[in-house]
Amino acid sequence: MKWDERRLKIIEYLRDKGINPYPQKYVITHSIVQLRKIGLEKNDRPKDPFLTNVRTAGRVANLRRHGKASFVDIFDEGEKLQLYLRVNELQNRYEQFFAEVDRGDIIGVGGDLFFTAKGELTLLVRDYQMLAKSLVEPPDWSKMSPEFRYAHRYVDFLYNDRARQTMERRYTIIREIRNFLNLEGFLEVETPILQPVYGGALAKPFKSHINYLDEDWYLRISLELYLKRYIVGGFNKVYEIGKVFRNEDIDVTHNPEFTLLELYWAYADYIDIMDLTERLFSHLANRVLGTHELKYHLGDREVVIDLGKFRRVSMFELLSDHLGKDVESMSDEELKSLMKTHGLVPRGSMYVRGLMIEKLFDKLVTPELVQPTFVTDYPQETTPLCKPHRSKPGLVERFELYIAGMEFANAYTELNDPILQDKLFNEEQEMMRRGDQEAHPYDRDFVRALGYGMPPTGGLGIGIDRLVMLFTNNSSIKEVIPFPMVSSKLIEE
RNA sequence: GGGCCCGUAGCUCAGCUAGGUAGAGCGGCGGGCUUUUAACCCGUAGGCCCCGGGUUCGAAUCCCGGCGGGCCCGCCA
């Protein structure tokens, strides 16, 4: 590793003086966060020290030298503390401080807390200690490029307050999802990430090799088929929050690994799941935002989304409204020419009626769904894992939740008919043979599990990263994933 | 998979259209300043202009090839 020569010399200098630039321990009396809290309670902002013999620590962000009295900002856990250093208190250690300490170093400081004339909470420093000498010059935090931030996220978290706050909110959301589901009586479970057959979604997988078995296995693309095995096995309300992996493109809404919530609920159907989904979003709005009104930046306009009101409407109704004509009365040829005018290609390039309707819906109607909308009753061809509709032939009991033009949830009355499952998987095999790389593979063990008998079940999937995008007003998935995928060349640099 | 843009000091970038001594701000270093908020003032060092080839008296600049990065469109959550 190549380090900054000047900083290396400082380390040498410190060691020569018998000072360890990386000591084992520094005892603090308060964190910076705690000191700021104390400062907030001092409404009169006393100019004289009101708390003495304080010891705290943080990272040096900014040094402002003024001759014999200087100011230094240190940060910890996203909170700033200003230090005031004076020759009067530090004597010869004053000059030493500026010879030894650079931006980015982590230091411990002891002294007295007071407010400056400008009203800034400040520590009058009486002693200091190097806790970790940094060897890399911190970047100009206002000018960090997105690529740099994503490749070296720890720097982003340190110097970009928004990135830090986005992560804090991400983990609040995940914690509140768990709280909600646990209260609803769901059990959090785990399923394998390495699987002999991938499934539960239509996507290209990552392949791996198990040396011991000398077999090719896959990284999971969803949680579905194993969670349903829990349902078969007699666990009636289960959920998992975990990473899934899809070997597809990387862009502002797609990362090859992303976090998915899936839950399965025995003796429930997709209507029950819709009700549950509404309660979940309402819970999150209350706990995370403190209101059901959410502001989101959509393109160049800001929209206010009401998370207290969910519309329920069928896909056919929405598409018919948009086209100004009944979709069911349109011929396959009409649909196909409509596809062509919009430059659309259906899944696997199969111009099947149901797939064309889904594609047209995605392209034409989805962007208009700004307020929370449950879109119900999809064509059978869109998924091999959903139960046929109880009253509408050719459709399945599926819904997707759209907010701000994005998909946030996908749910089914789950297919539990083993004979139909076998047939639909076989049809997917045919799609794969015809070149659809995202067709669903046949999972023999899963069909066998259904053969043992799975109760009627409702299931739900929610992409956590996109949910965090919504709740943090971010338009790029890279902002809400702690370590988004970027080229390794960019990371290694 | 199709189209567009970029690569110059440690960092952010100007210079390229119209070829003629390599520039600024920040950061570094030296000096000044005892309540500043990205402090300020004075001085100073710092370059394989991504790599290779071509055109030319002369290339950061024009042309060709390569490498690296980004953006848009199509497909996927």
Coordinates of C-alpha atoms (C1' of nucleotides) in Angstrom, one line a residue:
Chain A
M1 CA 0.0 0.0 0.0
K2 CA 1.2 3.5 -0.9
W3 CA 0.6 6.0 1.9
D4 CA 0.9 9.8 2.1
E5 CA 4.6 10.4 2.8
R6 CA 4.0 13.4 5.0
R7 CA 1.6 11.5 7.3
L8 CA 4.0 8.5 7.5
K9 CA 6.7 10.9 8.7
I10 CA 4.3 12.1 11.5
I11 CA 3.8 8.5 12.6
E12 CA 7.6 8.0 12.7
Y13 CA 7.9 11.2 14.7
L14 CA 5.3 10.1 17.2
R15 CA 6.9 6.7 17.7
D16 CA 10.3 8.4 18.2
K17 CA 8.7 10.3 21.0
G18 CA 7.3 7.1 22.5
I19 CA 3.7 7.9 21.5
N20 CA 1.6 5.1 20.1
P21 CA -0.3 6.5 17.1
Y22 CA -2.8 3.6 17.5
P23 CA -3.4 3.2 21.3
Q24 CA -5.6 0.4 22.7
K25 CA -8.0 2.5 24.7
Y26 CA -9.1 6.0 25.6
V27 CA -11.6 6.5 28.4
I28 CA -14.3 9.1 27.6
T29 CA -16.7 10.6 30.0
H30 CA -19.2 11.6 27.3
S31 CA -19.8 11.0 23.6
I32 CA -20.1 14.0 21.4
V33 CA -23.8 13.1 21.0
Q34 CA -24.2 13.2 24.8
L35 CA -22.4 16.5 25.0
R36 CA -24.6 18.1 22.3
K37 CA -27.7 16.9 24.3
I38 CA -26.3 18.6 27.4
G39 CA -25.6 21.7 25.4
L40 CA -29.2 21.8 24.1
E41 CA -30.5 21.9 27.6
K42 CA -28.3 25.0 28.4
N43 CA -30.7 27.7 27.1
D44 CA -28.7 30.6 28.5
R45 CA -25.5 29.4 26.6
P46 CA -23.0 30.3 29.3
K47 CA -19.7 31.9 28.1
D48 CA -17.9 30.4 31.1
P49 CA -17.2 26.7 31.4
F50 CA -20.2 24.9 32.9
L51 CA -19.0 21.3 32.6
T52 CA -15.3 20.6 33.5
N53 CA -13.0 17.7 33.1
V54 CA -14.9 16.3 30.1
R55 CA -13.2 13.7 28.0
T56 CA -14.5 12.8 24.6
A57 CA -13.3 11.7 21.2
G58 CA -14.0 12.1 17.5
R59 CA -12.6 12.6 14.0
V60 CA -10.9 15.8 13.0
A61 CA -12.9 17.4 10.1
N62 CA -11.6 20.9 10.0
L63 CA -8.7 22.9 11.5
R64 CA -8.9 26.7 11.7
R65 CA -5.6 28.1 12.9
H66 CA -5.5 31.6 14.2
G67 CA -2.0 32.0 15.6
K68 CA -2.1 31.4 19.3
A69 CA -5.7 30.4 19.6
S70 CA -7.5 28.0 17.1
F71 CA -10.7 26.1 16.4
V72 CA -11.0 22.5 15.4
D73 CA -14.1 20.6 14.5
I74 CA -14.4 16.9 15.4
F75 CA -17.2 14.6 14.5
D76 CA -18.6 11.4 16.0
E77 CA -21.7 9.5 15.1
G78 CA -22.6 12.3 12.7
E79 CA -22.5 15.0 15.4
K80 CA -20.0 17.9 15.5
L81 CA -18.1 19.3 18.5
Q82 CA -16.0 22.4 18.2
L83 CA -12.7 22.5 20.0
Y84 CA -11.0 25.6 21.2
L85 CA -7.2 25.3 21.6
R86 CA -5.1 28.1 23.2
V87 CA -1.5 28.5 24.1
N88 CA -2.5 29.5 27.6
E89 CA -3.9 26.0 28.4
L90 CA -1.7 23.8 26.2
Q91 CA 1.7 25.7 26.3
N92 CA 4.2 23.8 24.1
R93 CA 1.6 21.2 23.3
Y94 CA -0.2 23.8 21.3
E95 CA 2.3 23.9 18.4
Q96 CA 2.7 20.1 18.7
F97 CA -1.0 19.6 18.2
F98 CA -0.8 21.2 14.7
A99 CA 2.4 19.4 13.9
E100 CA 0.8 16.0 14.7
V101 CA -2.9 16.3 13.9
D102 CA -4.4 16.3 10.4
R103 CA -7.9 16.2 9.0
G104 CA -9.2 12.7 9.3
D105 CA -7.3 11.7 12.5
I106 CA -9.3 10.4 15.4
I107 CA -8.3 12.1 18.6
G108 CA -9.3 12.1 22.2
V109 CA -9.6 15.5 24.0
G110 CA -10.1 16.6 27.6
G111 CA -11.2 20.0 28.8
D112 CA -14.1 22.2 29.8
L113 CA -17.4 22.8 28.0
F114 CA -18.6 26.4 27.2
F115 CA -20.3 28.5 24.6
T116 CA -18.4 30.9 22.3
A117 CA -19.5 34.5 21.7
K118 CA -21.2 33.2 18.5
G119 CA -23.2 30.7 20.7
E120 CA -21.4 27.6 19.5
L121 CA -21.0 24.7 22.0
T122 CA -17.2 24.4 22.4
L123 CA -14.7 22.4 24.4
L124 CA -11.7 24.3 25.8
V125 CA -9.0 21.8 25.3
R126 CA -6.6 21.1 28.2
D127 CA -5.1 17.9 26.8
Y128 CA -5.4 15.7 23.8
Q129 CA -4.3 12.2 22.6
M130 CA -3.9 10.7 19.1
L131 CA -6.2 7.7 18.9
A132 CA -5.8 6.7 15.3
K133 CA -3.6 8.5 12.8
S134 CA -5.2 8.6 9.4
L135 CA -2.9 8.0 6.4
V136 CA -5.3 9.0 3.6
E137 CA -6.3 12.6 2.9
P138 CA -10.1 12.9 3.4
P139 CA -11.9 14.1 0.3
D140 CA -13.6 17.5 -0.1
W141 CA -16.9 16.2 1.2
S142 CA -19.0 18.7 -0.9
K143 CA -17.3 17.4 -4.1
M144 CA -17.3 13.6 -3.7
S145 CA -18.5 12.0 -7.0
P146 CA -21.3 9.4 -6.8
E147 CA -18.9 6.7 -8.0
F148 CA -16.4 7.5 -5.3
R149 CA -19.1 7.5 -2.6
Y150 CA -20.5 4.1 -3.7
A151 CA -17.1 2.5 -4.0
H152 CA -15.9 3.8 -0.6
R153 CA -19.1 4.1 1.3
Y154 CA -17.4 4.5 4.7
V155 CA -16.1 7.9 3.5
D156 CA -19.6 8.8 2.4
F157 CA -21.0 7.8 5.8
L158 CA -18.4 9.9 7.5
Y159 CA -18.7 13.1 5.5
N160 CA -22.1 13.0 3.9
D161 CA -24.8 13.5 6.5
R162 CA -27.6 12.5 4.1
A163 CA -26.0 9.1 3.4
R164 CA -25.7 8.5 7.1
Q165 CA -29.3 9.5 7.8
T166 CA -30.5 7.3 4.9
M167 CA -28.9 4.3 6.5
E168 CA -30.3 5.2 9.9
R169 CA -33.8 5.3 8.4
R170 CA -33.2 2.1 6.5
Y171 CA -32.6 0.2 9.7
T172 CA -35.5 1.9 11.5
I173 CA -37.7 0.7 8.7
I174 CA -36.4 -2.9 8.9
R175 CA -36.8 -2.9 12.6
E176 CA -40.4 -1.6 12.4
I177 CA -41.2 -4.3 9.8
R178 CA -40.0 -6.9 12.3
N179 CA -41.9 -5.3 15.1
F180 CA -45.1 -5.2 13.1
L181 CA -44.9 -8.8 11.8
N182 CA -43.9 -10.2 15.2
L183 CA -47.0 -8.4 16.8
E184 CA -49.2 -9.9 14.0
G185 CA -48.0 -13.4 15.1
F186 CA -45.5 -14.1 12.3
L187 CA -42.4 -16.1 13.0
E188 CA -39.1 -14.9 11.5
V189 CA -37.4 -17.9 9.8
E190 CA -34.3 -18.6 7.6
T191 CA -34.0 -20.4 4.3
P192 CA -31.0 -21.5 2.3
I193 CA -29.1 -19.0 0.1
L194 CA -27.4 -21.7 -1.8
Q195 CA -29.9 -23.9 -3.6
P196 CA -29.8 -26.8 -6.1
V197 CA -32.7 -25.3 -8.0
Y198 CA -33.5 -21.6 -8.0
G199 CA -37.0 -20.3 -8.2
G200 CA -39.9 -18.2 -6.9
A201 CA -39.3 -15.5 -9.4
L202 CA -38.5 -15.0 -13.1
A203 CA -34.9 -14.0 -13.2
K204 CA -31.4 -15.0 -14.3
P205 CA -29.5 -16.6 -11.4
F206 CA -25.9 -16.6 -10.2
K207 CA -24.3 -20.0 -10.4
S208 CA -21.9 -21.5 -7.9
H209 CA -20.1 -24.8 -7.5
I210 CA -20.1 -27.0 -4.4
N211 CA -16.7 -28.6 -4.3
Y212 CA -17.7 -31.4 -1.8
L213 CA -20.6 -32.5 -3.9
D214 CA -19.0 -31.6 -7.2
E215 CA -22.4 -30.1 -8.2
D216 CA -23.4 -26.7 -9.6
W217 CA -25.8 -24.9 -7.3
Y218 CA -27.4 -21.4 -7.4
L219 CA -27.7 -18.3 -5.3
R220 CA -31.4 -17.8 -4.5
I221 CA -33.4 -15.4 -6.6
S222 CA -36.3 -15.3 -4.1
L223 CA -37.4 -16.7 -0.8
E224 CA -40.7 -18.1 -1.9
L225 CA -40.3 -21.9 -2.5
Y226 CA -38.5 -22.5 0.8
L227 CA -41.0 -20.4 2.8
K228 CA -43.8 -22.4 1.3
R229 CA -42.0 -25.5 2.5
Y230 CA -42.4 -24.1 6.0
I231 CA -46.1 -23.7 5.4
V232 CA -46.3 -27.4 4.2
G233 CA -44.3 -28.3 7.3
G234 CA -46.9 -26.8 9.6
F235 CA -45.6 -23.3 10.3
N236 CA -48.7 -21.2 9.6
K237 CA -47.3 -17.6 9.7
V238 CA -43.7 -17.2 8.6
Y239 CA -41.6 -14.4 7.1
E240 CA -38.0 -13.8 6.1
I241 CA -36.0 -10.6 5.4
G242 CA -33.0 -11.5 3.4
K243 CA -30.7 -11.0 0.4
V244 CA -31.6 -12.4 -3.0
F245 CA -29.4 -12.4 -6.1
R246 CA -30.3 -11.8 -9.7
N247 CA -27.7 -11.8 -12.4
E248 CA -29.1 -8.9 -14.4
D249 CA -28.3 -5.3 -15.1
I250 CA -27.1 -2.6 -12.6
D251 CA -28.9 0.7 -12.8
V252 CA -30.7 3.3 -10.6
T253 CA -33.4 0.8 -9.6
H254 CA -31.5 -2.5 -9.8
N255 CA -28.7 -3.9 -7.8
P256 CA -27.6 -7.6 -8.3
E257 CA -28.1 -8.4 -4.7
F258 CA -31.1 -6.8 -2.9
T259 CA -33.1 -7.3 0.3
L260 CA -36.5 -8.9 0.0
L261 CA -39.2 -9.4 2.6
E262 CA -41.5 -12.3 2.0
L263 CA -44.3 -13.7 4.2
Y264 CA -46.7 -16.6 4.0
W265 CA -49.9 -16.9 5.9
A266 CA -51.9 -20.2 6.0
Y267 CA -55.6 -20.1 5.6
A268 CA -55.4 -16.5 4.2
D269 CA -56.0 -15.3 0.6
Y270 CA -54.8 -12.3 -1.4
I271 CA -57.6 -10.1 0.1
D272 CA -56.3 -10.8 3.6
I273 CA -52.8 -10.0 2.4
M274 CA -54.0 -6.7 0.9
D275 CA -55.4 -5.8 4.3
L276 CA -52.2 -6.8 6.0
T277 CA -50.1 -4.8 3.6
E278 CA -52.2 -1.7 4.3
R279 CA -51.7 -2.1 8.0
L280 CA -48.0 -2.6 7.5
F281 CA -47.6 0.6 5.4
S282 CA -49.7 2.5 7.9
H283 CA -47.5 1.2 10.8
L284 CA -44.4 2.2 8.9
A285 CA -45.7 5.7 8.1
N286 CA -46.6 6.3 11.8
R287 CA -43.3 4.9 13.2
V288 CA -40.9 6.2 10.6
L289 CA -42.4 9.4 9.4
G290 CA -44.9 10.2 12.2
T291 CA -47.5 11.0 9.6
H292 CA -49.3 9.2 6.7
E293 CA -48.3 12.0 4.3
L294 CA -45.1 11.2 2.5
K295 CA -43.2 13.7 0.2
Y296 CA -41.5 12.2 -2.7
H297 CA -39.5 13.7 -5.6
L298 CA -40.8 12.3 -8.8
G299 CA -38.8 13.6 -11.7
D300 CA -38.9 17.3 -11.4
R301 CA -42.0 17.6 -9.3
E302 CA -42.7 16.8 -5.6
V303 CA -45.7 14.7 -4.9
V304 CA -47.5 14.2 -1.6
I305 CA -48.4 10.5 -1.1
D306 CA -51.2 9.6 1.2
L307 CA -50.2 6.3 2.9
G308 CA -53.6 6.3 4.7
K309 CA -55.6 5.6 1.6
F310 CA -55.2 2.6 -0.7
R311 CA -57.1 2.2 -3.9
R312 CA -58.0 -1.4 -5.2
V313 CA -58.6 -1.8 -8.9
S314 CA -58.1 -4.5 -11.5
M315 CA -55.3 -4.4 -14.1
F316 CA -57.9 -4.8 -16.9
E317 CA -59.9 -1.8 -15.7
L318 CA -56.9 0.4 -15.4
L319 CA -55.5 -0.5 -18.8
S320 CA -59.0 -0.2 -20.4
D321 CA -59.4 3.3 -18.9
H322 CA -56.0 4.3 -20.1
L323 CA -56.6 3.1 -23.7
G324 CA -60.2 4.4 -23.7
K325 CA -61.4 1.0 -24.9
D326 CA -62.2 -2.4 -23.3
V327 CA -59.0 -4.5 -23.4
E328 CA -61.0 -7.7 -23.4
S329 CA -62.6 -6.7 -26.7
M330 CA -59.2 -6.1 -28.4
S331 CA -57.8 -8.9 -30.6
D332 CA -54.3 -10.3 -30.2
E333 CA -53.3 -8.6 -33.4
E334 CA -54.4 -5.2 -32.0
L335 CA -52.5 -5.8 -28.9
K336 CA -49.4 -6.8 -30.9
S337 CA -49.4 -3.7 -33.0
L338 CA -49.9 -1.6 -29.9
M339 CA -46.8 -3.3 -28.5
K340 CA -44.8 -2.5 -31.6
T341 CA -45.8 1.2 -31.5
H342 CA -44.5 1.5 -28.0
G343 CA -41.3 -0.6 -28.8
L344 CA -42.2 -3.3 -26.3
V345 CA -41.1 -6.9 -26.2
P346 CA -43.0 -9.4 -23.9
R347 CA -41.2 -11.9 -21.7
G348 CA -39.2 -14.4 -23.7
S349 CA -40.4 -12.6 -26.9
M350 CA -43.6 -14.7 -26.7
Y351 CA -46.5 -12.6 -28.0
V352 CA -49.0 -14.4 -25.8
R353 CA -52.1 -12.4 -24.9
G354 CA -51.6 -12.3 -21.2
L355 CA -47.9 -11.3 -21.4
M356 CA -48.7 -8.5 -23.9
I357 CA -51.4 -7.1 -21.6
E358 CA -49.0 -7.2 -18.6
K359 CA -46.3 -5.4 -20.7
L360 CA -48.6 -2.7 -22.0
F361 CA -49.9 -2.2 -18.4
D362 CA -46.3 -1.8 -17.1
K363 CA -45.3 0.7 -19.7
L364 CA -48.5 2.7 -20.1
V365 CA -50.4 2.7 -16.7
T366 CA -47.7 2.1 -14.0
P367 CA -46.2 5.6 -14.2
E368 CA -49.6 7.1 -13.5
L369 CA -50.1 5.2 -10.3
V370 CA -48.7 7.8 -7.9
Q371 CA -51.1 7.3 -5.0
P372 CA -51.1 3.9 -3.3
T373 CA -52.9 1.5 -5.6
F374 CA -53.4 -2.3 -5.4
V375 CA -53.6 -3.6 -8.9
T376 CA -55.4 -6.9 -8.9
D377 CA -56.1 -10.0 -11.0
Y378 CA -53.3 -10.6 -13.5
P379 CA -53.3 -12.9 -16.5
Q380 CA -52.3 -16.5 -15.7
E381 CA -49.3 -16.4 -18.0
T382 CA -47.6 -13.8 -15.8
T383 CA -46.7 -16.2 -13.1
P384 CA -46.5 -20.0 -12.6
L385 CA -47.0 -19.8 -8.8
C386 CA -50.3 -18.2 -8.3
K387 CA -53.8 -19.7 -7.8
P388 CA -56.4 -19.3 -10.6
H389 CA -59.0 -16.6 -9.9
R390 CA -62.2 -17.8 -8.1
S391 CA -64.5 -16.1 -10.6
K392 CA -62.5 -14.7 -13.6
P393 CA -61.3 -17.4 -16.0
G394 CA -57.8 -16.9 -17.4
L395 CA -56.8 -14.7 -14.5
V396 CA -55.0 -15.4 -11.2
E397 CA -55.5 -14.0 -7.7
R398 CA -52.5 -11.7 -7.7
F399 CA -52.0 -8.1 -6.8
E400 CA -49.1 -5.6 -7.0
L401 CA -48.9 -2.5 -5.0
Y402 CA -47.9 0.7 -6.9
I403 CA -46.8 3.9 -5.3
A404 CA -45.1 6.8 -7.1
G405 CA -45.1 4.7 -10.2
M406 CA -43.0 2.0 -8.7
E407 CA -43.9 -1.5 -7.6
F408 CA -43.7 -2.1 -3.9
A409 CA -45.4 -5.4 -3.3
N410 CA -46.3 -8.5 -5.1
A411 CA -48.8 -11.0 -3.6
Y412 CA -50.7 -14.1 -4.5
T413 CA -53.3 -16.4 -3.3
E414 CA -50.7 -19.1 -3.5
L415 CA -51.0 -22.1 -5.8
N416 CA -51.3 -25.2 -3.7
D417 CA -52.7 -27.6 -6.4
P418 CA -49.7 -30.0 -7.1
I419 CA -51.1 -31.2 -10.4
L420 CA -51.6 -27.6 -11.8
Q421 CA -48.2 -26.6 -10.4
D422 CA -46.6 -29.6 -12.3
K423 CA -48.3 -28.4 -15.5
L424 CA -47.3 -24.8 -15.1
F425 CA -43.6 -25.7 -14.4
N426 CA -43.7 -27.9 -17.5
E427 CA -44.9 -24.9 -19.5
E428 CA -42.1 -22.8 -18.1
Q429 CA -39.6 -25.5 -19.2
E430 CA -41.0 -25.1 -22.7
M431 CA -40.5 -21.3 -22.4
M432 CA -36.9 -21.9 -21.4
R433 CA -36.3 -24.3 -24.3
R434 CA -37.6 -21.5 -26.6
G435 CA -35.0 -19.2 -25.2
D436 CA -36.5 -17.4 -22.3
Q437 CA -33.6 -17.2 -19.9
E438 CA -35.8 -16.0 -17.1
A439 CA -38.3 -18.8 -17.3
H440 CA -39.0 -20.7 -14.0
P441 CA -37.1 -23.9 -13.6
Y442 CA -38.9 -27.1 -12.6
D443 CA -38.4 -27.7 -8.9
R444 CA -39.3 -31.4 -8.3
D445 CA -38.9 -31.3 -4.5
F446 CA -41.2 -28.3 -4.3
V447 CA -44.0 -30.0 -6.3
R448 CA -43.5 -33.0 -4.1
A449 CA -44.0 -30.8 -1.1
L450 CA -47.3 -29.5 -2.5
G451 CA -48.2 -33.2 -3.1
Y452 CA -48.1 -33.7 0.7
G453 CA -50.6 -30.9 1.0
M454 CA -50.2 -27.2 1.6
P455 CA -53.1 -25.3 3.2
P456 CA -54.7 -22.4 1.3
T457 CA -52.2 -19.7 1.8
G458 CA -51.6 -16.0 1.0
G459 CA -48.1 -14.7 0.3
L460 CA -46.4 -11.4 0.0
G461 CA -43.1 -10.0 -1.3
I462 CA -41.8 -6.5 -0.7
G463 CA -38.5 -5.1 -2.0
I464 CA -37.0 -3.5 1.0
D465 CA -34.5 -1.3 -0.9
R466 CA -37.2 0.4 -3.0
L467 CA -39.3 0.8 0.2
V468 CA -36.4 2.7 1.7
M469 CA -36.1 4.8 -1.5
L470 CA -39.7 5.8 -1.0
F471 CA -39.3 6.6 2.7
T472 CA -36.0 8.5 2.2
N473 CA -37.0 10.4 -0.9
N474 CA -34.2 8.8 -3.0
S475 CA -34.4 8.1 -6.7
S476 CA -31.3 5.8 -6.8
I477 CA -31.2 2.3 -5.2
K478 CA -27.4 2.9 -4.7
E479 CA -28.2 5.5 -2.1
V480 CA -30.2 3.2 0.1
I481 CA -28.0 0.1 -0.2
P482 CA -25.1 0.3 2.3
F483 CA -22.5 -1.1 -0.1
P484 CA -24.0 -1.1 -3.7
M485 CA -22.3 -3.0 -6.4
V486 CA -19.8 -1.1 -8.5
S487 CA -16.9 -2.3 -10.6
S488 CA -14.1 -3.9 -8.5
K489 CA -11.7 -1.7 -10.4
L490 CA -13.5 1.3 -9.0
I491 CA -13.2 -0.1 -5.5
E492 CA -9.6 -1.1 -5.8
E493 CA -8.7 2.0 -7.7
Chain B
rG1 C1' -27.6 -5.6 -27.0
rG2 C1' -28.1 0.1 -29.6
rG3 C1' -26.7 5.5 -29.0
rC4 C1' -24.0 9.7 -26.6
rC5 C1' -20.1 12.0 -23.4
rC6 C1' -15.6 12.2 -20.4
rG7 C1' -10.1 11.0 -19.0
rU8 C1' -5.1 17.5 -17.5
rA9 C1' -1.5 18.8 -10.2
rG10 C1' -3.3 14.9 -4.1
rC11 C1' -8.9 16.6 -5.1
rU12 C1' -12.6 19.5 -8.3
rC13 C1' -12.0 21.4 -12.9
rA14 C1' -10.5 25.4 -17.1
rG15 C1' -7.4 25.2 -21.5
rC16 C1' -9.1 21.6 -27.0
rU17 C1' -13.8 24.6 -31.4
rA18 C1' -9.2 27.9 -34.5
rG19 C1' -2.0 23.3 -33.0
rG20 C1' 2.8 27.7 -30.7
rU21 C1' 6.3 28.3 -22.9
rA22 C1' 0.9 23.8 -18.5
rG23 C1' -3.5 27.1 -15.7
rA24 C1' -7.2 28.2 -11.4
rG25 C1' -9.6 26.9 -6.7
rC26 C1' -9.1 23.6 -2.7
rG27 C1' -5.4 20.7 -0.2
rG28 C1' 0.3 20.6 1.1
rC29 C1' 4.6 23.4 2.8
rG30 C1' 6.7 28.4 5.1
rG31 C1' 5.2 33.1 7.5
rG32 C1' 1.3 36.3 10.1
rC33 C1' -3.0 36.5 13.3
rU34 C1' -5.7 34.7 21.2
rU35 C1' -13.8 33.6 19.9
rU36 C1' -13.4 31.4 14.3
rU37 C1' -17.5 28.7 11.3
rA38 C1' -15.3 25.5 4.3
rA39 C1' -11.7 31.8 9.0
rC40 C1' -8.6 35.3 6.5
rC41 C1' -3.9 37.6 4.5
rC42 C1' 1.3 37.0 2.2
rG43 C1' 4.7 33.6 0.0
rU44 C1' 5.9 28.7 -2.2
rA45 C1' 6.4 23.6 -4.1
rG46 C1' 3.7 20.3 -7.0
rG47 C1' 2.5 17.5 -14.0
rC48 C1' 4.0 10.4 -18.1
rC49 C1' -2.0 16.4 -20.0
rC50 C1' -4.9 7.8 -19.5
rC51 C1' -1.8 4.5 -23.1
rG52 C1' 0.1 3.4 -28.1
rG53 C1' 0.5 5.0 -33.1
rG54 C1' -0.3 8.8 -37.0
rU55 C1' -0.5 14.0 -39.3
rU56 C1' 2.8 18.4 -38.5
rC57 C1' 8.7 22.4 -38.2
rG58 C1' 5.7 21.9 -33.7
rA59 C1' 0.1 18.0 -30.5
rA60 C1' -3.0 18.4 -23.9
rU61 C1' -5.4 20.3 -28.5
rC62 C1' -6.4 17.2 -35.0
rC63 C1' -6.9 11.7 -36.8
rC64 C1' -6.8 6.1 -35.8
rG65 C1' -6.6 2.1 -32.2
rG66 C1' -6.6 0.5 -27.1
rC67 C1' -7.7 1.0 -21.8
rG68 C1' -10.7 3.1 -17.9
rG69 C1' -15.2 5.7 -16.3
rG70 C1' -20.1 7.9 -16.8
rC71 C1' -25.1 8.8 -19.0
rC72 C1' -29.5 7.6 -22.1
rC73 C1' -32.6 3.6 -24.5
rG74 C1' -34.3 -1.8 -24.5
rC75 C1' -35.0 -6.3 -20.6
rC76 C1' -35.4 -7.3 -15.1
rA77 C1' -37.7 -5.7 -8.5

